[in-house]
Coordinates of C-alpha atoms and ligand atoms in Angstrom, one line a residue:
M1 CA 0.0 0.0 0.0
S2 CA 1.2 3.5 -0.7
F3 CA 0.4 6.8 1.0
N4 CA -1.4 8.0 -2.2
S5 CA -4.1 5.4 -1.7
L6 CA -4.9 6.7 1.8
G7 CA -6.7 9.8 0.4
L8 CA -4.2 12.3 1.7
S9 CA -3.8 15.7 0.0
D10 CA -0.9 16.5 -2.3
A11 CA 0.5 19.0 0.2
L12 CA 0.7 16.2 2.8
L13 CA 2.1 13.6 0.3
K14 CA 4.8 16.1 -0.5
A15 CA 5.8 16.5 3.1
I16 CA 5.7 12.7 3.6
S17 CA 7.9 12.1 0.6
K18 CA 10.3 14.8 1.9
K19 CA 10.4 12.9 5.2
G20 CA 11.5 9.9 3.2
Y21 CA 8.5 7.7 4.1
T22 CA 7.5 5.4 1.3
T23 CA 5.0 3.0 2.8
P24 CA 2.5 3.7 5.6
S25 CA 3.0 1.6 8.7
P26 CA 0.2 -0.8 9.7
I27 CA -1.3 1.6 12.2
Q28 CA -1.2 4.4 9.6
Q29 CA -2.9 2.2 7.1
K30 CA -5.7 1.4 9.5
A31 CA -6.1 4.7 11.4
I32 CA -5.8 7.3 8.6
P33 CA -9.0 6.4 6.6
P34 CA -11.5 6.4 9.5
I35 CA -10.0 9.6 10.9
L36 CA -10.4 11.2 7.5
E37 CA -14.0 10.1 7.6
G38 CA -14.5 12.0 10.8
K39 CA -14.9 8.9 12.9
D40 CA -13.8 8.4 16.5
V41 CA -10.9 6.0 16.7
L42 CA -9.6 3.7 19.5
A43 CA -6.1 2.7 18.5
S44 CA -3.8 0.2 20.1
A45 CA -0.4 1.5 19.3
Q46 CA 2.6 2.9 21.0
T47 CA 5.6 5.0 20.0
G48 CA 7.6 3.3 17.4
T49 CA 4.7 2.1 15.3
G50 CA 4.3 5.4 13.4
K51 CA 1.3 6.3 15.4
T52 CA 2.1 10.0 15.5
A53 CA 1.8 10.4 11.7
G54 CA -1.2 8.1 12.0
F55 CA -3.2 10.8 13.7
T56 CA -1.4 14.0 12.8
L57 CA -1.6 13.5 9.0
P58 CA -5.4 13.1 8.9
I59 CA -5.8 15.9 11.4
L60 CA -3.8 18.2 9.2
Q61 CA -5.9 17.2 6.2
L62 CA -9.2 17.7 8.0
L63 CA -8.2 21.1 9.4
S64 CA -6.8 22.4 6.2
Q65 CA -10.0 21.4 4.4
G66 CA -12.1 23.1 7.1
Q67 CA -13.1 26.7 7.4
H68 CA -10.2 29.0 8.1
L69 CA -11.0 31.5 10.9
S70 CA -8.8 34.5 10.9
R71 CA -8.2 34.3 14.7
R72 CA -7.1 30.7 14.5
P73 CA -8.8 29.2 17.5
I74 CA -7.4 25.9 18.7
R75 CA -9.2 23.3 16.6
A76 CA -7.2 20.2 17.4
L77 CA -6.0 19.4 20.9
I78 CA -3.4 16.6 21.4
L79 CA -2.9 15.5 25.0
T80 CA 0.2 13.6 25.9
P81 CA 1.7 12.5 29.2
T82 CA 5.2 14.0 29.0
R83 CA 7.0 17.0 27.7
E84 CA 9.4 14.9 25.6
L85 CA 6.5 13.2 23.8
A86 CA 4.7 16.5 23.4
A87 CA 7.8 18.1 21.9
Q88 CA 8.4 15.1 19.6
I89 CA 4.8 15.3 18.4
L90 CA 5.1 19.0 17.7
A91 CA 8.3 18.4 15.7
N92 CA 6.5 15.8 13.6
I93 CA 3.5 18.1 13.0
K94 CA 5.8 20.9 11.9
E95 CA 7.4 18.7 9.3
Y96 CA 4.1 17.2 8.0
S97 CA 2.5 20.7 7.9
E98 CA 5.2 22.4 5.9
F99 CA 3.0 22.8 2.8
V100 CA -0.3 23.5 4.5
D101 CA -1.4 26.8 6.2
L102 CA -1.8 25.6 9.7
K103 CA -0.1 26.7 12.9
S104 CA 0.8 24.5 15.8
T105 CA 2.5 24.8 19.1
V106 CA 3.2 22.9 22.3
I107 CA 2.8 23.6 26.0
F108 CA 4.2 21.7 28.9
G109 CA 5.2 22.2 32.5
G110 CA 8.6 22.8 34.1
V111 CA 9.4 25.8 31.9
N112 CA 8.3 29.5 31.9
Q113 CA 4.8 29.8 30.6
N114 CA 5.2 33.2 29.0
P115 CA 6.7 32.2 25.6
Q116 CA 3.9 29.6 25.4
V117 CA 1.3 32.2 26.2
T118 CA 2.7 34.5 23.6
Q119 CA 2.5 31.7 21.0
L120 CA -1.1 30.9 22.0
R121 CA -2.1 34.6 21.7
Q122 CA -0.8 34.6 18.1
G123 CA -3.3 31.9 17.3
V124 CA -2.7 28.2 16.7
D125 CA -4.8 25.6 15.0
I126 CA -3.2 22.6 16.7
L127 CA -2.1 22.5 20.3
V128 CA 0.0 19.7 21.8
A129 CA -0.2 19.8 25.5
T130 CA 0.6 17.9 28.7
P131 CA -2.5 18.0 31.0
G132 CA -0.9 19.8 34.0
R133 CA 0.2 22.9 32.1
L134 CA -3.0 23.0 30.0
I135 CA -5.1 23.1 33.2
D136 CA -2.8 25.8 34.6
L137 CA -3.2 28.1 31.6
Q138 CA -6.9 27.3 31.4
N139 CA -7.3 28.3 35.1
Q140 CA -5.6 31.5 34.4
G141 CA -8.0 32.2 31.5
L142 CA -5.1 32.2 29.1
I143 CA -6.4 29.6 26.8
S144 CA -9.8 28.8 25.1
L145 CA -10.7 25.3 24.1
A146 CA -14.2 26.3 23.0
K147 CA -13.6 25.6 19.3
V148 CA -11.8 22.3 19.6
E149 CA -13.1 19.9 16.8
I150 CA -10.6 17.1 17.3
L151 CA -9.3 15.7 20.6
V152 CA -6.4 13.2 20.7
L153 CA -5.5 11.3 23.9
D154 CA -2.0 10.0 23.1
E155 CA -0.5 7.3 25.3
A156 CA -3.7 7.3 27.3
D157 CA -2.5 4.5 29.5
R158 CA 0.6 6.4 30.6
M159 CA -1.5 9.5 31.3
L160 CA -3.6 7.4 33.7
D161 CA -0.5 5.8 35.2
M162 CA 0.8 9.3 35.9
G163 CA -2.3 10.3 37.6
F164 CA -3.7 12.6 35.0
L165 CA -7.3 11.2 35.0
R166 CA -8.8 14.0 36.9
D167 CA -7.0 16.6 34.8
I168 CA -8.3 14.9 31.7
E169 CA -11.8 14.9 33.1
R170 CA -11.5 18.6 33.8
I171 CA -10.3 19.3 30.3
L172 CA -13.2 17.3 28.8
K173 CA -15.6 19.6 30.6
V174 CA -14.4 22.7 28.8
L175 CA -14.4 21.1 25.3
P176 CA -17.3 21.3 23.0
T177 CA -19.4 18.2 23.3
K178 CA -19.5 17.7 19.5
R179 CA -16.0 16.8 18.4
Q180 CA -14.0 13.9 17.0
N181 CA -12.1 11.8 19.5
L182 CA -9.0 9.7 19.0
L183 CA -7.6 7.6 21.7
F184 CA -4.2 5.9 21.4
S185 CA -2.9 3.6 24.0
A186 CA -0.4 0.8 24.1
T187 CA -2.2 -1.1 26.8
F188 CA -5.8 -1.5 27.7
S189 CA -6.5 -1.8 31.4
K190 CA -10.0 -1.7 32.8
D191 CA -9.5 2.0 33.5
I192 CA -8.5 2.8 29.9
K193 CA -11.5 0.9 28.6
K194 CA -13.7 2.9 31.0
L195 CA -12.1 6.2 29.9
A196 CA -12.5 5.2 26.2
M197 CA -16.1 4.3 26.7
G198 CA -16.8 7.7 28.3
I199 CA -15.2 9.7 25.5
L200 CA -15.5 7.8 22.3
H201 CA -18.7 7.5 20.2
H202 CA -19.0 4.3 18.2
P203 CA -15.2 4.2 17.7
V204 CA -13.5 2.3 15.0
H205 CA -11.0 0.0 16.7
V206 CA -7.6 -0.2 15.1
E207 CA -4.5 -2.1 16.1
A208 CA -1.3 -3.1 14.6
T209 CA -1.2 -6.5 16.2
P210 CA -3.3 -8.5 18.6
E211 CA -3.4 -7.6 22.3
N212 CA -0.7 -8.7 24.6
T213 CA 1.3 -10.9 22.3
T214 CA 5.0 -10.5 22.2
V215 CA 6.9 -10.1 18.9
D216 CA 7.8 -13.3 17.2
A217 CA 11.2 -11.9 16.0
I218 CA 12.3 -11.4 19.6
T219 CA 14.2 -14.2 21.3
Q220 CA 13.1 -14.2 24.9
I221 CA 15.2 -15.8 27.5
V222 CA 15.1 -15.8 31.3
Y223 CA 18.3 -16.3 33.4
P224 CA 17.5 -17.4 36.9
V225 CA 20.1 -15.7 39.0
A226 CA 20.9 -15.0 42.7
K227 CA 19.8 -11.5 43.4
E228 CA 23.2 -10.3 44.6
K229 CA 24.9 -11.6 41.5
K230 CA 22.8 -9.8 38.9
T231 CA 25.3 -6.9 38.5
E232 CA 28.1 -9.3 38.0
L233 CA 26.1 -11.3 35.5
I234 CA 25.0 -8.3 33.3
I235 CA 28.6 -7.0 33.2
K236 CA 29.8 -10.5 32.1
L237 CA 27.1 -10.7 29.4
I238 CA 28.0 -7.2 28.0
T239 CA 31.8 -7.7 28.1
E240 CA 32.0 -11.3 27.0
G241 CA 29.3 -10.9 24.4
N242 CA 31.0 -7.7 23.2
W243 CA 27.6 -6.0 23.1
K244 CA 27.6 -2.5 21.6
Q245 CA 24.2 -1.1 22.4
I246 CA 22.1 -2.4 25.2
L247 CA 19.0 -1.0 26.9
V248 CA 18.7 -2.1 30.5
F249 CA 15.6 -1.7 32.6
T250 CA 15.5 -1.4 36.4
R251 CA 12.5 -0.9 38.5
T252 CA 13.8 2.1 40.5
K253 CA 15.7 5.3 39.9
Q254 CA 18.2 4.4 42.6
G255 CA 18.6 0.9 41.1
A256 CA 19.4 2.5 37.8
N257 CA 22.0 4.8 39.3
K258 CA 23.6 2.0 41.2
L259 CA 23.8 -0.3 38.3
T260 CA 25.2 2.5 36.1
E261 CA 28.0 3.2 38.6
S262 CA 28.9 -0.5 38.7
M263 CA 29.0 -0.7 34.9
I264 CA 31.2 2.4 34.7
S265 CA 33.6 0.9 37.3
A266 CA 33.7 -2.2 35.1
G267 CA 34.8 -0.1 32.1
I268 CA 31.4 -0.1 30.4
K269 CA 30.3 3.2 29.0
A270 CA 26.9 3.7 30.6
A271 CA 24.4 6.3 31.6
A272 CA 21.1 6.3 33.6
I273 CA 17.9 7.9 32.4
H274 CA 15.0 8.4 34.8
G275 CA 12.6 10.9 36.3
N276 CA 15.1 12.5 38.6
K277 CA 17.5 13.4 35.8
G278 CA 17.3 16.9 34.3
Q279 CA 16.3 17.4 30.8
G280 CA 19.9 18.2 29.7
A281 CA 21.2 15.0 31.2
R282 CA 18.5 12.9 29.6
T283 CA 19.0 14.4 26.2
K284 CA 22.7 13.9 26.5
A285 CA 22.4 10.3 27.6
L286 CA 20.0 9.5 24.7
A287 CA 22.2 11.2 22.2
G288 CA 25.3 9.3 23.4
F289 CA 23.4 6.1 23.3
K290 CA 22.2 6.8 19.7
D291 CA 25.6 7.8 18.4
G292 CA 27.3 4.8 19.9
S293 CA 29.5 6.7 22.5
L294 CA 27.5 4.9 25.2
T295 CA 27.2 1.2 25.3
A296 CA 24.5 0.9 27.9
L297 CA 21.5 3.0 28.7
V298 CA 20.0 2.1 32.1
A299 CA 16.4 3.2 32.2
T300 CA 13.3 3.0 34.4
D301 CA 10.0 2.2 32.6
I302 CA 8.6 5.7 32.8
A303 CA 11.8 7.3 31.6
A304 CA 12.0 5.1 28.6
R305 CA 8.6 5.9 27.3
G306 CA 8.6 8.8 24.9
L307 CA 12.2 8.3 23.8
D308 CA 12.8 7.8 20.2
I309 CA 15.3 4.9 20.8
P310 CA 16.4 3.1 17.7
L311 CA 16.1 -0.5 16.9
L312 CA 18.1 -2.5 19.5
P313 CA 19.8 -5.8 19.4
H314 CA 19.5 -6.4 23.1
V315 CA 17.1 -5.4 25.8
V316 CA 17.8 -6.6 29.3
N317 CA 15.4 -6.7 32.2
F318 CA 17.8 -6.3 35.1
E319 CA 14.8 -6.5 37.3
L320 CA 11.4 -7.8 36.1
P321 CA 8.7 -5.2 36.0
N322 CA 6.0 -5.6 38.6
I323 CA 3.5 -4.4 36.0
P324 CA 3.4 -7.2 33.5
E325 CA 2.4 -4.9 30.6
D326 CA 5.7 -3.1 31.1
Y327 CA 7.5 -6.3 30.1
V328 CA 5.8 -6.1 26.7
H329 CA 6.7 -2.4 26.3
R330 CA 10.3 -3.1 27.3
I331 CA 11.0 -6.0 25.0
G332 CA 9.2 -4.2 22.1
R333 CA 12.3 -2.1 21.8
T334 CA 14.1 -5.0 20.2
G335 CA 13.4 -7.2 17.2
R336 CA 11.6 -4.4 15.5
A337 CA 10.6 -4.2 11.8
G338 CA 11.5 -7.8 11.1
A339 CA 15.0 -7.6 12.6
S340 CA 15.8 -10.1 15.2
G341 CA 16.5 -9.1 18.8
E342 CA 17.1 -10.6 22.1
A343 CA 15.2 -9.8 25.3
I344 CA 17.0 -11.1 28.4
S345 CA 15.5 -11.2 31.8
L346 CA 17.6 -11.6 34.9
F347 CA 15.2 -13.3 37.3
S348 CA 15.8 -13.7 41.0
P349 CA 13.6 -15.8 43.3
D350 CA 11.9 -12.8 44.9
E351 CA 10.5 -11.9 41.4
T352 CA 8.6 -15.2 41.1
V353 CA 5.2 -13.5 41.2
F354 CA 6.2 -11.0 38.6
L355 CA 7.4 -13.6 36.2
R356 CA 4.3 -15.7 36.7
D357 CA 2.1 -12.6 35.8
I358 CA 4.3 -11.8 32.7
E359 CA 4.0 -15.3 31.4
K360 CA 0.3 -15.3 32.0
L361 CA -0.1 -12.0 30.1
V362 CA 2.0 -13.0 27.1
G363 CA 0.6 -16.5 27.1
L364 CA 4.1 -18.1 27.0
N365 CA 6.2 -20.2 29.3
L366 CA 9.4 -18.2 28.8
P367 CA 12.5 -20.4 28.3
K368 CA 14.8 -20.4 31.3
E369 CA 18.5 -21.2 31.3
N370 CA 20.9 -21.4 34.3
I371 CA 24.3 -19.8 34.0
K372 CA 26.9 -21.7 35.9
G373 CA 28.1 -19.9 39.0
F374 CA 25.1 -17.5 39.0
E375 CA 22.2 -19.9 39.9
P376 CA 20.0 -18.8 42.8
D377 CA 19.9 -20.7 46.0
P378 CA 17.0 -23.1 45.6
N379 CA 15.8 -22.3 49.1
A380 CA 15.8 -18.5 48.6
S381 CA 12.5 -16.8 49.4
K382 CA 10.1 -16.4 46.6
E383 CA 8.3 -13.5 48.3
P384 CA 8.6 -10.1 46.7
I385 CA 10.8 -7.7 48.6
K386 CA 8.6 -4.9 49.9
Q387 CA 9.6 -1.3 49.8
G388 CA 11.6 -0.3 52.8
Q389 CA 13.1 -3.8 53.0
G390 CA 16.0 -3.0 50.8
R391 CA 13.9 -2.3 47.7
Q392 CA 14.0 1.4 46.7
Q393 CA 11.1 3.4 45.4
R394 CA 10.0 2.9 41.9
D395 CA 10.4 5.6 39.4
S396 CA 6.7 6.3 39.7
T397 CA 5.5 9.7 39.0
P398 CA 2.7 10.9 41.1
R399 CA 0.8 13.9 39.9
K400 CA 3.0 16.9 39.4
P401 CA 0.7 19.4 37.8
K402 CA 3.3 22.1 37.1
T403 CA 6.3 19.9 36.1
D404 CA 5.7 17.3 33.5
T405 CA 9.2 16.1 34.2
T406 CA 9.0 12.4 33.5
N407 CA 9.0 11.1 30.1
R408 CA 8.4 7.9 28.5
S409 CA 7.5 6.2 25.4
S410 CA 9.2 3.6 23.4
N411 CA 10.6 1.9 20.5
N412 CA 10.6 2.9 16.9
S413 CA 9.8 1.0 14.0
F414 CA 6.9 -0.8 12.7
G415 CA 6.0 -3.9 14.2
P416 CA 4.2 -5.2 17.0
R417 CA 3.4 -3.7 20.2
R418 CA 1.1 -5.0 22.6
P419 CA -1.6 -3.7 24.8
S420 CA -3.1 -5.3 27.8
Q421 CA -5.5 -6.1 30.5
N422 CA -6.3 -4.6 33.7
N423 CA -3.8 -4.4 36.4
D424 CA -4.3 -3.3 39.9
R425 CA -0.6 -2.8 40.6
R426 CA -0.6 0.4 38.6
S427 CA -1.8 2.2 41.6
N428 CA 1.5 1.5 43.3
R429 CA 3.6 3.1 40.6
Ligands
LIG1 P1 6.1 7.2 16.2 O1 5.6 5.8 16.5 O2 5.0 8.1 15.7 O3 6.9 7.8 17.3 O4 7.1 7.0 15.0 C1 8.3 6.3 15.1 C2 9.3 6.7 14.1 O5 8.9 6.3 12.8 C3 9.5 8.2 13.9 O6 10.9 8.4 13.9 C4 8.9 8.5 12.6 O7 9.5 9.6 12.0 C5 9.0 7.3 11.8 N1 7.9 7.0 10.8 C6 6.6 7.3 11.0 N2 5.9 6.9 9.9 C7 6.8 6.3 9.1 C8 6.7 5.7 7.8 N3 5.5 5.5 7.2 N4 7.8 5.2 7.2 C9 9.0 5.3 7.8 N5 9.2 5.9 9.0 C10 8.1 6.4 9.6

């Protein structure tokens, strides 16, 4: 299938071709036609599937066909959980809208609001926003959403994880009731389904792959290992395997820092990326990882979302996630677009419950392999270690209305990505 057959205008096709895209990704093929028809869409997709173009291209087309008002009220509102993702979406919109007469801007917390307000005053057709800053400006009477025709909730699952549900509800109240709604989410918990049901009208469901399945091209392996030997094992795997680019997941910010320090001491070029890192440090770490000057990027789940991380040969779960859907997100960063990848999980006995839940979610009994000298004590406790008993706090991000500091998002390329089921552990994140 080509972009021409999707019914997009010449101006958009020109921008797409300038961007170098030749074929629409599966989510684009499925989402663009119903959006162009003005339908509500419920899409199962995460970063890396091409979902941003999947909703921005038809929005640009609909708005450029619509009536142009001289004052340019906001006609499309795109809500995203983090400032990184918001900035990334705006960058995409700017590229795709090069040949159409539409203005767009972004607002997010953690920075001075004045330049954002100035932009808004000049008039924008499309606004990308994180919920906290949007509510802030709305409360100050600096923004009007009365003319919004299209609402996008991007990474809706993450917005709920980050505690934005109440903000979203408040925003919905100030939007016109008659509008087109698009909801994108990588996972589908009960809460997401409830939110979707409350917002969407007879939505068209689109998804790139079925729910909660992991990507066939990914080799998944679990190494049972004594908890205290995980650091030694990962260093051995990286150095002896001569791995060049590896994304490592920890459950906590402190865990990410500690592991990074150990790797650096072992001569591995590594950096940590998590919610406590400033924007500069995160950008620098990601750039180093992409250009090959860093071998290992150690990330928490939340920090990894929203990052445009390239196709990776190796993803390692240094600690298993306690939210099983996170496992699917994590390993989706390897084995993309038909390339093969390896997802390795270092599994200690206290993570038995987490592994069981992951296997249940993905419907697989993951292969396990002992590595000599690293096997766990068969009598070790299988009880999860509770917070305050040696386990540090997760990189969870409770509501911070004025600073959308955390970021997240995922892989990039067009394959699979899987959504999920309900999960009552989210409330602990
Ligand atoms: P997204 O899932 O929207 O974050 O997109 C992931 C990456 O894929 C971004 O770097 C996009 O620029 C790129 N991309 C989006 N659509 C296409 C396409 N049809 N062909 C090639 N690359 C694309």
